[in-house]
Amino acid sequence: MEAGAGAYYAAAPHQGAMPGFGGAVDEQQAAGVGILLQISMLVLSFVLGHLLRRRKFYYLPEASASLLIGMIVGGFANISNTQKSTRRWFNFREDFFLLFLLPPIIFQSGFNLAPKPFFSNFGAIITFAILGTFIASIVTGLLVYLAGLIFIIYRLPLVECMMFGALVSATDPVTVLSIFQELGTDVNLYALVFGESVLNDAVAISLYRTMASMRTSSSGQNIFLVILRFLENFVGSMSSGVGVGLISALLFKYAELGVENLHNLESCLFVLFPYFSYMLAEGLGLSGIVSILFTGIVMKRYTFYNLSEDSQRFTARFFHLLSSLAEAFIFIYMGFDIAMERQSWSHIGFIFFSIVFILVARAANVFSCAYILNLARPPHSQIPREYQLALWYSGLRGAMAFALALQSVHDLPDGHGETIFTATTSIVVLTVLLIGGSTGTMLEALQVVGDSNCYRHPYEENFEGSSEEGTPSKSKFQLKLRDLRRSTSSFALLDRNYLTPIFTSQHEDDDDDDDNDDDSFA
């Protein structure tokens, strides 16, 4: 895996240079060619994506097109006599991905979150993202381990199987969500898929790191201690992100930076806070992804309304631009690295059964969580089978799984990491190209296009009389649901009466913004 571990930076000019500076010139030329190819592929990706959207050709979404462009260019570079100094500008480096490309995407996800659909479905989203990801990770890991025990596939130790289950449980439905927006699916279905995918990445990383720490630990750990460590990491990261977001809100409220000659300073400070949150969490050994996600949610809810109108327009457009560039860049880089990387194809059975196992694990995730949620809901608020199938089908694997698999190459010995990396690469290509390209057909077949209103949110209805039917156990679930409804309403009142006035100077615009955000989900 020399290519995957290669540096993405060009070597310093003096390294390996000849006395006549010929080496430095060659290095500069290679860097120029590498950057030119990157920019050319980005331009081609955006233009092709625009043409595909205009033609309403959903069989090749923009993310799939970017991945294909990277794979095609990487294939030509692999069979040509391209200099190694030029090639290394395209090597996918997981730390570069996690530190520079992923943060703007995750922050934009939280920042662009429509509050009402997200928080009205928050219980279901948390259930799918945390409990569901945990189920999918454990099911995948156990199936891979058991298949190895009976010699169906290449055998891996249990902890390494669990690491593989954790990394391959990270979903990335960028392709699916873009088609959801184009076709106009129900806002609740969009909120479920979007919210689960945003939190799912953070949960998968926390699980992977927890399993990796178990592997390196000299003594075995109790499963409850592992769960406690995971929850400690997740809650600590969330608290860190919320804290940074609230501090930024107070700073912008009382610093009075909205005057005309301080707009640049205001915008610069706003842009720096998300990275401060991310790096703070990483420095504390927590999850920067969880932290920056909740920083985005809090900064949009409170800090954003303390900015001047010019700064609001600039920051919204800036983060959207940064996120779009990063997403296209990631898929191009993935495609290029997949074509250039030396894959371990000696265990085809492991790859085939891994694909089968993740489909089974995704089904166990979605259908078991939906069953639990529906037990606590009245009949008119059940998550219908069509939505459950759409959720199952939307579980594409993407950049996060790819980056963690690349990390496993360094974490695992004896070629185990290479086997996991090749299996994950195959899963990413298959799901992004085949499943992503058939999403439009799937939505039409399930008849979930448009606001069908077949799924009504549980908190919008009056539940009086809904508990008259059913068994005593079902009545207990109805009581728990009422308690959850009251707690949700209490938090909304707390936010409206205390948090918003404390942290926001223009909170009277909040409700209008929420309504506008709802429209963006349609």
Coordinates of C-alpha atoms in Angstrom, one line a residue:
M1 CA 0.0 0.0 0.0
E2 CA 2.8 2.4 -0.8
A3 CA 0.7 4.7 -2.9
G4 CA -1.9 5.1 -0.2
A5 CA 0.7 5.9 2.4
G6 CA 2.5 8.4 0.1
A7 CA 2.6 12.0 0.9
Y8 CA 0.2 14.3 -0.8
Y9 CA 2.6 17.2 -0.5
A10 CA 5.3 17.6 -3.1
A11 CA 8.8 17.0 -1.8
A12 CA 10.9 20.0 -0.9
P13 CA 12.9 21.3 -3.8
H14 CA 16.3 20.5 -2.4
Q15 CA 15.4 16.8 -1.8
G16 CA 17.1 14.7 -4.3
A17 CA 18.0 17.8 -6.4
M18 CA 21.2 17.9 -8.5
P19 CA 23.7 20.6 -7.9
G20 CA 22.5 22.5 -11.0
F21 CA 18.9 22.8 -9.5
G22 CA 17.6 20.5 -12.2
G23 CA 15.8 18.4 -9.6
A24 CA 14.1 21.5 -8.2
V25 CA 12.9 22.5 -11.6
D26 CA 11.5 19.0 -12.3
E27 CA 9.8 19.0 -9.0
Q28 CA 8.1 22.3 -9.7
Q29 CA 7.0 21.2 -13.1
A30 CA 5.6 18.0 -11.7
A31 CA 3.7 20.0 -9.1
G32 CA 2.3 22.3 -11.8
V33 CA 1.1 19.4 -13.9
G34 CA -0.5 17.7 -10.9
I35 CA -2.4 20.8 -9.8
L36 CA -3.4 21.5 -13.4
L37 CA -4.9 18.0 -13.6
Q38 CA -6.7 18.4 -10.3
I39 CA -8.3 21.7 -11.4
S40 CA -9.2 20.3 -14.9
M41 CA -11.0 17.3 -13.3
L42 CA -12.9 19.6 -10.9
V43 CA -14.0 21.8 -13.8
L44 CA -15.0 18.8 -15.8
S45 CA -16.9 17.4 -12.8
F46 CA -18.9 20.5 -12.2
V47 CA -19.7 21.0 -15.9
L48 CA -20.7 17.4 -16.4
G49 CA -22.8 17.5 -13.2
H50 CA -24.6 20.6 -14.4
L51 CA -25.4 19.0 -17.8
L52 CA -26.7 15.8 -16.2
R53 CA -29.0 17.8 -13.9
R54 CA -30.3 19.9 -16.8
R55 CA -31.0 16.7 -18.7
K56 CA -32.6 15.1 -15.6
F57 CA -30.3 12.1 -16.2
Y58 CA -30.4 10.5 -12.8
Y59 CA -28.6 7.3 -13.7
L60 CA -25.3 9.1 -13.4
P61 CA -25.4 11.5 -10.4
E62 CA -22.8 14.2 -9.9
A63 CA -20.9 12.2 -7.2
S64 CA -20.8 9.1 -9.4
A65 CA -19.6 11.2 -12.3
S66 CA -16.8 12.7 -10.2
L67 CA -15.8 9.2 -9.0
L68 CA -15.7 7.9 -12.6
I69 CA -13.6 10.9 -13.8
G70 CA -11.0 10.2 -11.1
M71 CA -11.0 6.5 -12.0
I72 CA -10.6 7.1 -15.7
V73 CA -7.8 9.6 -15.3
G74 CA -6.1 7.4 -12.7
G75 CA -6.3 4.4 -15.0
F76 CA -4.6 6.3 -17.8
A77 CA -1.9 7.6 -15.4
N78 CA -1.4 4.1 -14.1
I79 CA -0.7 2.6 -17.5
S80 CA 1.3 5.6 -18.8
N81 CA 4.8 6.6 -17.9
T82 CA 3.7 9.4 -15.6
Q83 CA 6.4 10.5 -13.3
K84 CA 6.1 9.4 -9.7
S85 CA 6.5 13.0 -8.5
T86 CA 3.3 13.9 -10.4
R87 CA 1.4 10.9 -9.3
R88 CA 1.9 11.6 -5.6
W89 CA -0.2 14.8 -5.9
F90 CA -3.2 12.5 -6.3
N91 CA -2.6 10.0 -3.4
F92 CA -5.6 10.0 -1.1
R93 CA -4.3 10.7 2.4
E94 CA -6.7 10.0 5.2
D95 CA -5.3 12.7 7.6
F96 CA -5.7 15.3 4.8
F97 CA -9.2 14.1 4.2
L98 CA -10.1 14.2 7.9
L99 CA -8.5 17.5 8.7
F100 CA -9.1 19.6 5.6
L101 CA -11.8 18.1 3.3
L102 CA -14.3 16.7 5.7
P103 CA -14.8 19.6 8.2
P104 CA -16.4 22.0 5.8
I105 CA -18.8 19.3 4.5
I106 CA -19.9 18.3 8.1
F107 CA -20.2 21.9 9.2
Q108 CA -22.3 22.8 6.2
S109 CA -24.5 19.8 6.9
G110 CA -25.2 21.1 10.4
F111 CA -25.4 24.7 9.3
N112 CA -27.8 24.0 6.5
L113 CA -30.0 21.8 8.7
A114 CA -33.7 22.8 8.5
P115 CA -34.6 22.8 12.2
K116 CA -38.3 21.8 12.1
P117 CA -38.0 18.6 10.0
F118 CA -34.8 17.6 11.7
F119 CA -35.8 18.2 15.3
S120 CA -39.3 16.9 14.9
N121 CA -37.8 13.6 13.7
F122 CA -34.9 13.9 16.1
G123 CA -35.8 10.8 18.2
A124 CA -36.0 8.6 15.0
I125 CA -32.8 10.1 13.6
I126 CA -30.9 9.4 16.9
T127 CA -32.2 5.9 17.0
F128 CA -31.1 5.1 13.4
A129 CA -27.8 6.9 13.7
I130 CA -26.6 5.6 17.1
L131 CA -28.5 2.3 17.8
G132 CA -28.8 1.5 14.1
T133 CA -25.1 2.1 13.3
F134 CA -24.2 0.0 16.4
I135 CA -26.4 -2.8 15.2
A136 CA -25.0 -2.7 11.7
S137 CA -21.5 -2.6 12.9
I138 CA -21.9 -5.6 15.3
V139 CA -23.9 -7.6 12.7
T140 CA -21.3 -7.1 10.0
G141 CA -18.4 -7.8 12.3
L142 CA -20.0 -11.0 13.6
L143 CA -21.0 -12.3 10.2
V144 CA -17.4 -11.7 8.9
Y145 CA -15.9 -13.4 11.9
L146 CA -18.3 -16.4 11.8
A147 CA -17.8 -16.8 8.0
G148 CA -14.1 -16.9 8.7
L149 CA -14.5 -19.5 11.4
I150 CA -16.2 -21.9 9.0
F151 CA -13.6 -21.1 6.3
I152 CA -16.0 -19.5 3.8
I153 CA -13.8 -16.4 3.7
Y154 CA -10.4 -15.1 4.8
R155 CA -10.3 -15.4 8.6
L156 CA -9.7 -12.2 10.7
P157 CA -9.5 -11.9 14.5
L158 CA -12.7 -10.8 16.2
V159 CA -11.6 -7.3 17.0
E160 CA -10.4 -6.7 13.5
C161 CA -13.8 -7.9 12.2
M162 CA -15.4 -5.4 14.5
M163 CA -13.2 -2.6 13.2
F164 CA -14.2 -3.6 9.7
G165 CA -17.9 -3.6 10.7
A166 CA -17.5 -0.1 12.2
L167 CA -15.8 1.5 9.2
V168 CA -18.0 0.0 6.6
S169 CA -21.1 1.1 8.6
A170 CA -20.4 4.7 7.7
T171 CA -22.9 5.8 5.1
D172 CA -22.5 8.7 2.6
P173 CA -25.7 9.2 0.7
V174 CA -24.6 12.4 -1.1
T175 CA -25.8 10.9 -4.4
V176 CA -29.1 9.8 -3.0
L177 CA -29.9 13.1 -1.3
S178 CA -29.2 15.1 -4.4
I179 CA -31.7 13.0 -6.3
F180 CA -34.2 13.3 -3.4
Q181 CA -34.0 17.1 -3.8
E182 CA -34.4 16.9 -7.6
L183 CA -37.4 14.7 -7.4
G184 CA -39.0 16.3 -4.4
T185 CA -39.4 13.5 -1.9
D186 CA -41.3 13.9 1.4
V187 CA -39.6 16.2 3.9
N188 CA -39.8 13.6 6.6
L189 CA -38.0 10.9 4.5
Y190 CA -35.4 13.5 3.5
A191 CA -34.9 14.5 7.1
L192 CA -34.5 10.9 8.2
V193 CA -31.9 10.0 5.5
F194 CA -30.1 13.3 5.9
G195 CA -30.0 13.4 9.7
E196 CA -29.0 9.7 10.0
S197 CA -26.1 10.1 7.5
V198 CA -24.8 13.2 9.2
L199 CA -24.7 11.6 12.7
N200 CA -23.8 8.2 11.3
D201 CA -20.3 9.3 10.2
A202 CA -19.5 10.6 13.7
V203 CA -20.8 7.4 15.3
A204 CA -18.9 5.1 12.9
I205 CA -15.6 7.0 13.6
S206 CA -16.1 6.8 17.3
L207 CA -16.9 3.0 17.0
Y208 CA -13.8 2.4 14.9
R209 CA -11.5 4.3 17.2
T210 CA -13.0 2.4 20.2
M211 CA -12.4 -0.9 18.5
A212 CA -8.9 0.1 17.5
S213 CA -8.1 1.0 21.1
M214 CA -9.4 -2.4 22.2
R215 CA -7.0 -4.1 19.8
T216 CA -4.0 -2.2 21.0
S217 CA -5.0 -2.6 24.7
S218 CA -2.9 -5.3 26.5
S219 CA -5.9 -6.5 28.6
G220 CA -9.4 -7.4 27.5
Q221 CA -12.2 -4.9 28.1
N222 CA -15.7 -5.5 29.3
I223 CA -18.3 -4.7 26.6
F224 CA -20.1 -2.3 29.0
L225 CA -16.8 -0.4 29.4
V226 CA -16.5 -0.2 25.6
I227 CA -20.0 1.2 25.3
L228 CA -19.3 3.6 28.2
R229 CA -16.2 4.8 26.4
F230 CA -18.1 5.3 23.2
L231 CA -20.8 7.3 24.9
E232 CA -18.2 9.4 26.8
N233 CA -16.5 10.2 23.5
F234 CA -19.8 11.1 21.7
V235 CA -21.3 13.2 24.5
G236 CA -18.0 14.9 25.2
S237 CA -17.6 15.8 21.5
M238 CA -21.2 17.0 21.3
S239 CA -20.7 19.2 24.5
S240 CA -17.5 20.6 23.1
G241 CA -19.3 21.6 19.8
V242 CA -22.3 23.1 21.6
G243 CA -20.0 25.0 23.9
V244 CA -18.0 26.6 21.1
G245 CA -21.1 27.5 19.3
L246 CA -22.7 29.2 22.3
I247 CA -19.4 31.1 23.0
S248 CA -19.4 32.3 19.4
A249 CA -23.0 33.5 19.8
L250 CA -22.1 35.6 22.9
L251 CA -19.0 37.0 21.2
F252 CA -20.9 38.2 18.1
K253 CA -23.8 39.5 20.2
Y254 CA -21.8 41.7 22.5
A255 CA -18.7 42.5 20.4
E256 CA -20.7 44.7 18.0
L257 CA -18.8 43.7 14.9
G258 CA -21.7 44.4 12.6
V259 CA -20.7 48.0 11.8
E260 CA -19.9 48.8 8.2
N261 CA -16.1 48.8 8.5
L262 CA -15.9 45.5 10.5
H263 CA -17.7 43.2 8.1
N264 CA -14.5 41.5 7.0
L265 CA -13.4 40.9 10.6
E266 CA -16.9 39.6 11.4
S267 CA -16.9 37.1 8.5
C268 CA -13.3 36.0 9.2
L269 CA -14.1 35.2 12.9
F270 CA -17.2 33.3 11.9
V271 CA -15.3 31.2 9.5
L272 CA -12.6 30.4 12.1
F273 CA -14.9 29.1 14.8
P274 CA -15.9 25.8 13.1
Y275 CA -12.3 24.9 12.6
F276 CA -11.5 25.9 16.2
S277 CA -14.3 23.5 17.4
Y278 CA -13.0 20.7 15.2
M279 CA -9.3 21.0 16.3
L280 CA -10.3 21.5 19.9
A281 CA -12.1 18.2 20.0
E282 CA -9.3 16.4 18.1
G283 CA -6.8 17.9 20.6
L284 CA -8.8 16.6 23.5
G285 CA -9.0 13.1 22.0
L286 CA -12.6 13.5 21.1
S287 CA -14.4 13.3 17.7
G288 CA -14.0 16.5 15.7
I289 CA -16.8 15.5 13.4
V290 CA -19.4 15.3 16.2
S291 CA -18.1 18.6 17.6
I292 CA -18.2 20.6 14.3
L293 CA -21.6 19.2 13.4
F294 CA -23.2 20.5 16.6
T295 CA -21.2 23.7 16.3
G296 CA -22.8 24.2 12.9
I297 CA -26.3 23.6 14.3
V298 CA -25.8 26.0 17.2
M299 CA -24.1 28.7 15.1
K300 CA -26.9 28.6 12.6
R301 CA -29.5 28.8 15.4
Y302 CA -27.9 31.6 17.4
T303 CA -24.7 33.0 16.1
F304 CA -25.9 33.5 12.5
Y305 CA -28.6 36.0 13.6
N306 CA -26.0 38.2 15.4
L307 CA -24.2 38.9 12.1
S308 CA -24.9 41.8 9.8
E309 CA -26.9 41.1 6.7
D310 CA -23.8 41.3 4.4
S311 CA -22.0 38.8 6.6
Q312 CA -24.9 36.5 6.7
R313 CA -25.1 36.4 2.9
F314 CA -21.3 35.9 2.6
T315 CA -20.9 33.2 5.2
A316 CA -23.8 31.2 3.8
R317 CA -22.5 31.3 0.3
F318 CA -18.9 30.7 1.4
F319 CA -19.6 27.5 3.3
H320 CA -21.8 26.2 0.5
L321 CA -19.0 26.9 -2.0
L322 CA -16.4 25.2 0.3
S323 CA -18.6 22.2 0.8
S324 CA -19.3 21.7 -2.9
L325 CA -15.6 21.9 -3.8
A326 CA -14.7 19.5 -1.0
E327 CA -17.3 16.9 -2.0
A328 CA -16.3 17.0 -5.7
F329 CA -12.6 16.9 -4.7
I330 CA -13.1 13.9 -2.4
F331 CA -14.9 11.7 -5.0
I332 CA -12.3 12.6 -7.7
Y333 CA -9.5 11.8 -5.3
M334 CA -11.1 8.5 -4.3
G335 CA -11.6 7.5 -8.0
F336 CA -8.0 8.4 -8.8
D337 CA -6.6 6.6 -5.8
I338 CA -8.7 3.5 -6.4
A339 CA -7.3 3.2 -9.9
M340 CA -3.7 3.9 -8.8
E341 CA -3.7 1.8 -5.6
R342 CA -2.4 -1.7 -5.5
Q343 CA -5.4 -3.8 -4.5
S344 CA -5.4 -7.1 -2.7
W345 CA -7.5 -9.3 -5.0
S346 CA -6.3 -12.6 -3.5
H347 CA -9.4 -12.9 -1.3
I348 CA -12.4 -12.5 -3.7
G349 CA -14.6 -14.5 -1.4
F350 CA -14.1 -11.9 1.4
I351 CA -15.1 -9.1 -1.0
F352 CA -18.2 -10.9 -2.3
F353 CA -19.5 -11.9 1.1
S354 CA -18.7 -8.5 2.7
I355 CA -21.0 -6.9 0.2
V356 CA -23.7 -9.5 1.1
F357 CA -23.1 -9.0 4.8
I358 CA -23.4 -5.2 4.7
L359 CA -26.8 -5.5 2.9
V360 CA -28.0 -7.8 5.6
A361 CA -26.6 -5.6 8.4
R362 CA -28.2 -2.5 6.9
A363 CA -31.5 -4.3 6.8
A364 CA -31.1 -5.4 10.5
N365 CA -30.3 -1.7 11.2
V366 CA -33.3 -0.1 9.5
F367 CA -36.0 -2.6 10.0
S368 CA -35.3 -3.3 13.7
C369 CA -35.0 0.4 14.6
A370 CA -38.2 1.2 12.6
Y371 CA -40.0 -1.6 14.4
I372 CA -39.0 -0.2 17.8
L373 CA -40.0 3.3 16.8
N374 CA -43.3 2.1 15.4
L375 CA -44.1 0.4 18.7
A376 CA -44.0 3.8 20.3
R377 CA -46.2 5.5 17.7
P378 CA -49.9 5.6 17.0
P379 CA -51.0 4.0 13.8
H380 CA -51.3 7.2 11.7
S381 CA -47.6 8.1 12.6
Q382 CA -45.9 4.8 11.7
I383 CA -42.9 4.8 9.5
P384 CA -44.3 3.0 6.4
R385 CA -42.6 0.1 4.8
E386 CA -41.9 2.2 1.7
Y387 CA -39.8 4.6 3.8
Q388 CA -38.0 1.8 5.5
L389 CA -37.0 0.3 2.1
A390 CA -35.9 3.8 0.9
L391 CA -33.8 4.1 4.1
W392 CA -32.2 0.7 3.5
Y393 CA -31.5 1.4 -0.1
S394 CA -29.9 4.8 0.8
G395 CA -27.1 3.3 2.7
L396 CA -24.3 4.0 0.2
R397 CA -20.7 3.9 1.4
G398 CA -18.4 6.7 0.4
A399 CA -15.5 8.8 1.5
M400 CA -15.7 8.2 5.2
A401 CA -15.6 4.4 4.8
F402 CA -12.8 4.7 2.3
A403 CA -10.7 7.0 4.6
L404 CA -11.1 4.6 7.6
A405 CA -10.3 1.6 5.4
L406 CA -7.1 3.4 4.3
Q407 CA -6.3 4.1 8.0
S408 CA -6.8 0.4 8.7
V409 CA -3.9 -0.4 6.3
H410 CA -1.6 1.3 8.9
D411 CA -3.4 0.0 11.9
L412 CA -3.6 -3.7 11.0
P413 CA -0.7 -6.2 10.4
D414 CA -0.1 -9.1 8.1
G415 CA -2.0 -7.8 5.1
H416 CA -5.3 -7.7 7.0
G417 CA -5.6 -4.0 6.3
E418 CA -5.0 -4.4 2.6
T419 CA -7.8 -7.0 2.4
I420 CA -10.2 -4.7 4.3
F421 CA -9.2 -1.8 2.1
T422 CA -9.8 -3.7 -1.2
A423 CA -13.2 -5.0 0.1
T424 CA -14.2 -1.4 1.2
T425 CA -13.1 0.0 -2.2
S426 CA -15.3 -2.5 -4.0
I427 CA -18.2 -1.7 -1.8
V428 CA -17.8 2.1 -2.4
V429 CA -17.6 1.7 -6.2
L430 CA -20.6 -0.7 -6.3
T431 CA -22.9 1.4 -4.0
V432 CA -22.0 4.8 -5.5
L433 CA -22.2 3.8 -9.2
L434 CA -24.9 1.1 -9.2
I435 CA -27.2 1.9 -6.2
G436 CA -26.7 5.7 -6.6
G437 CA -27.5 5.5 -10.3
S438 CA -30.7 3.5 -9.7
T439 CA -32.1 5.7 -6.8
G440 CA -34.5 7.6 -9.1
T441 CA -36.0 4.3 -10.3
M442 CA -36.2 3.1 -6.7
L443 CA -38.1 6.2 -5.5
E444 CA -40.6 5.9 -8.3
A445 CA -41.1 2.2 -7.7
L446 CA -41.7 2.8 -4.0
Q447 CA -44.0 5.8 -4.8
V448 CA -42.4 8.1 -2.3
V449 CA -41.8 11.0 -4.7
G450 CA -43.5 14.2 -3.5
D451 CA -45.2 15.1 -0.3
S452 CA -47.5 12.2 -0.1
N453 CA -48.4 12.8 3.5
C454 CA -48.6 9.1 4.1
Y455 CA -46.1 9.6 7.0
R456 CA -47.2 12.2 9.5
H457 CA -45.0 13.4 12.2
P458 CA -45.9 11.9 15.6
Y459 CA -45.8 15.3 17.4
E460 CA -48.2 17.1 15.1
E461 CA -51.2 15.1 16.1
N462 CA -53.4 15.1 19.2
F463 CA -52.9 11.7 20.8
E464 CA -56.1 11.8 22.9
G465 CA -57.9 8.6 22.3
S466 CA -55.0 7.0 20.4
S467 CA -54.2 4.9 23.5
E468 CA -57.6 3.5 23.8
E469 CA -56.8 0.6 21.6
G470 CA -54.1 -2.0 22.0
T471 CA -52.5 -4.0 24.8
P472 CA -51.4 -2.7 28.2
S473 CA -47.8 -2.9 27.0
K474 CA -48.7 -0.7 24.0
S475 CA -50.3 1.8 26.5
K476 CA -46.9 2.1 28.2
F477 CA -45.3 3.0 25.0
Q478 CA -47.9 5.6 24.4
L479 CA -47.2 7.1 27.8
K480 CA -43.5 7.2 27.0
L481 CA -44.3 8.9 23.8
R482 CA -46.3 11.5 25.5
D483 CA -43.5 12.1 28.0
L484 CA -41.1 12.5 25.0
R485 CA -43.5 14.9 23.4
R486 CA -43.7 17.0 26.6
S487 CA -40.0 17.1 26.9
T488 CA -39.7 18.2 23.3
S489 CA -42.2 20.9 23.8
S490 CA -40.4 21.9 27.0
F491 CA -37.1 22.3 25.2
A492 CA -38.8 24.4 22.5
L493 CA -40.2 26.7 25.2
L494 CA -36.8 26.8 26.9
D495 CA -35.2 27.8 23.6
R496 CA -37.9 30.4 22.7
N497 CA -38.1 32.0 26.2
Y498 CA -34.5 31.8 27.5
L499 CA -31.8 30.5 25.1
T500 CA -32.8 32.6 22.1
P501 CA -33.0 35.9 24.0
I502 CA -29.7 35.2 25.8
F503 CA -27.6 34.2 22.8
T504 CA -29.3 36.1 19.9
S505 CA -29.9 39.8 19.2
Q506 CA -32.2 39.3 16.2
H507 CA -34.3 36.3 17.4
E508 CA -37.5 37.8 16.1
D509 CA -36.4 36.6 12.6
D510 CA -36.1 33.0 13.7
D511 CA -39.5 31.8 12.9
D512 CA -39.4 33.2 9.5
D513 CA -36.1 31.5 8.8
D514 CA -37.4 28.2 10.1
D515 CA -40.3 28.4 7.6
N516 CA -37.9 29.1 4.8
D517 CA -35.7 26.2 5.8
D518 CA -38.7 23.9 5.6
D519 CA -39.2 24.9 2.0
S520 CA -35.7 23.9 1.2
F521 CA -36.4 20.3 2.2
A522 CA -39.2 20.0 -0.3

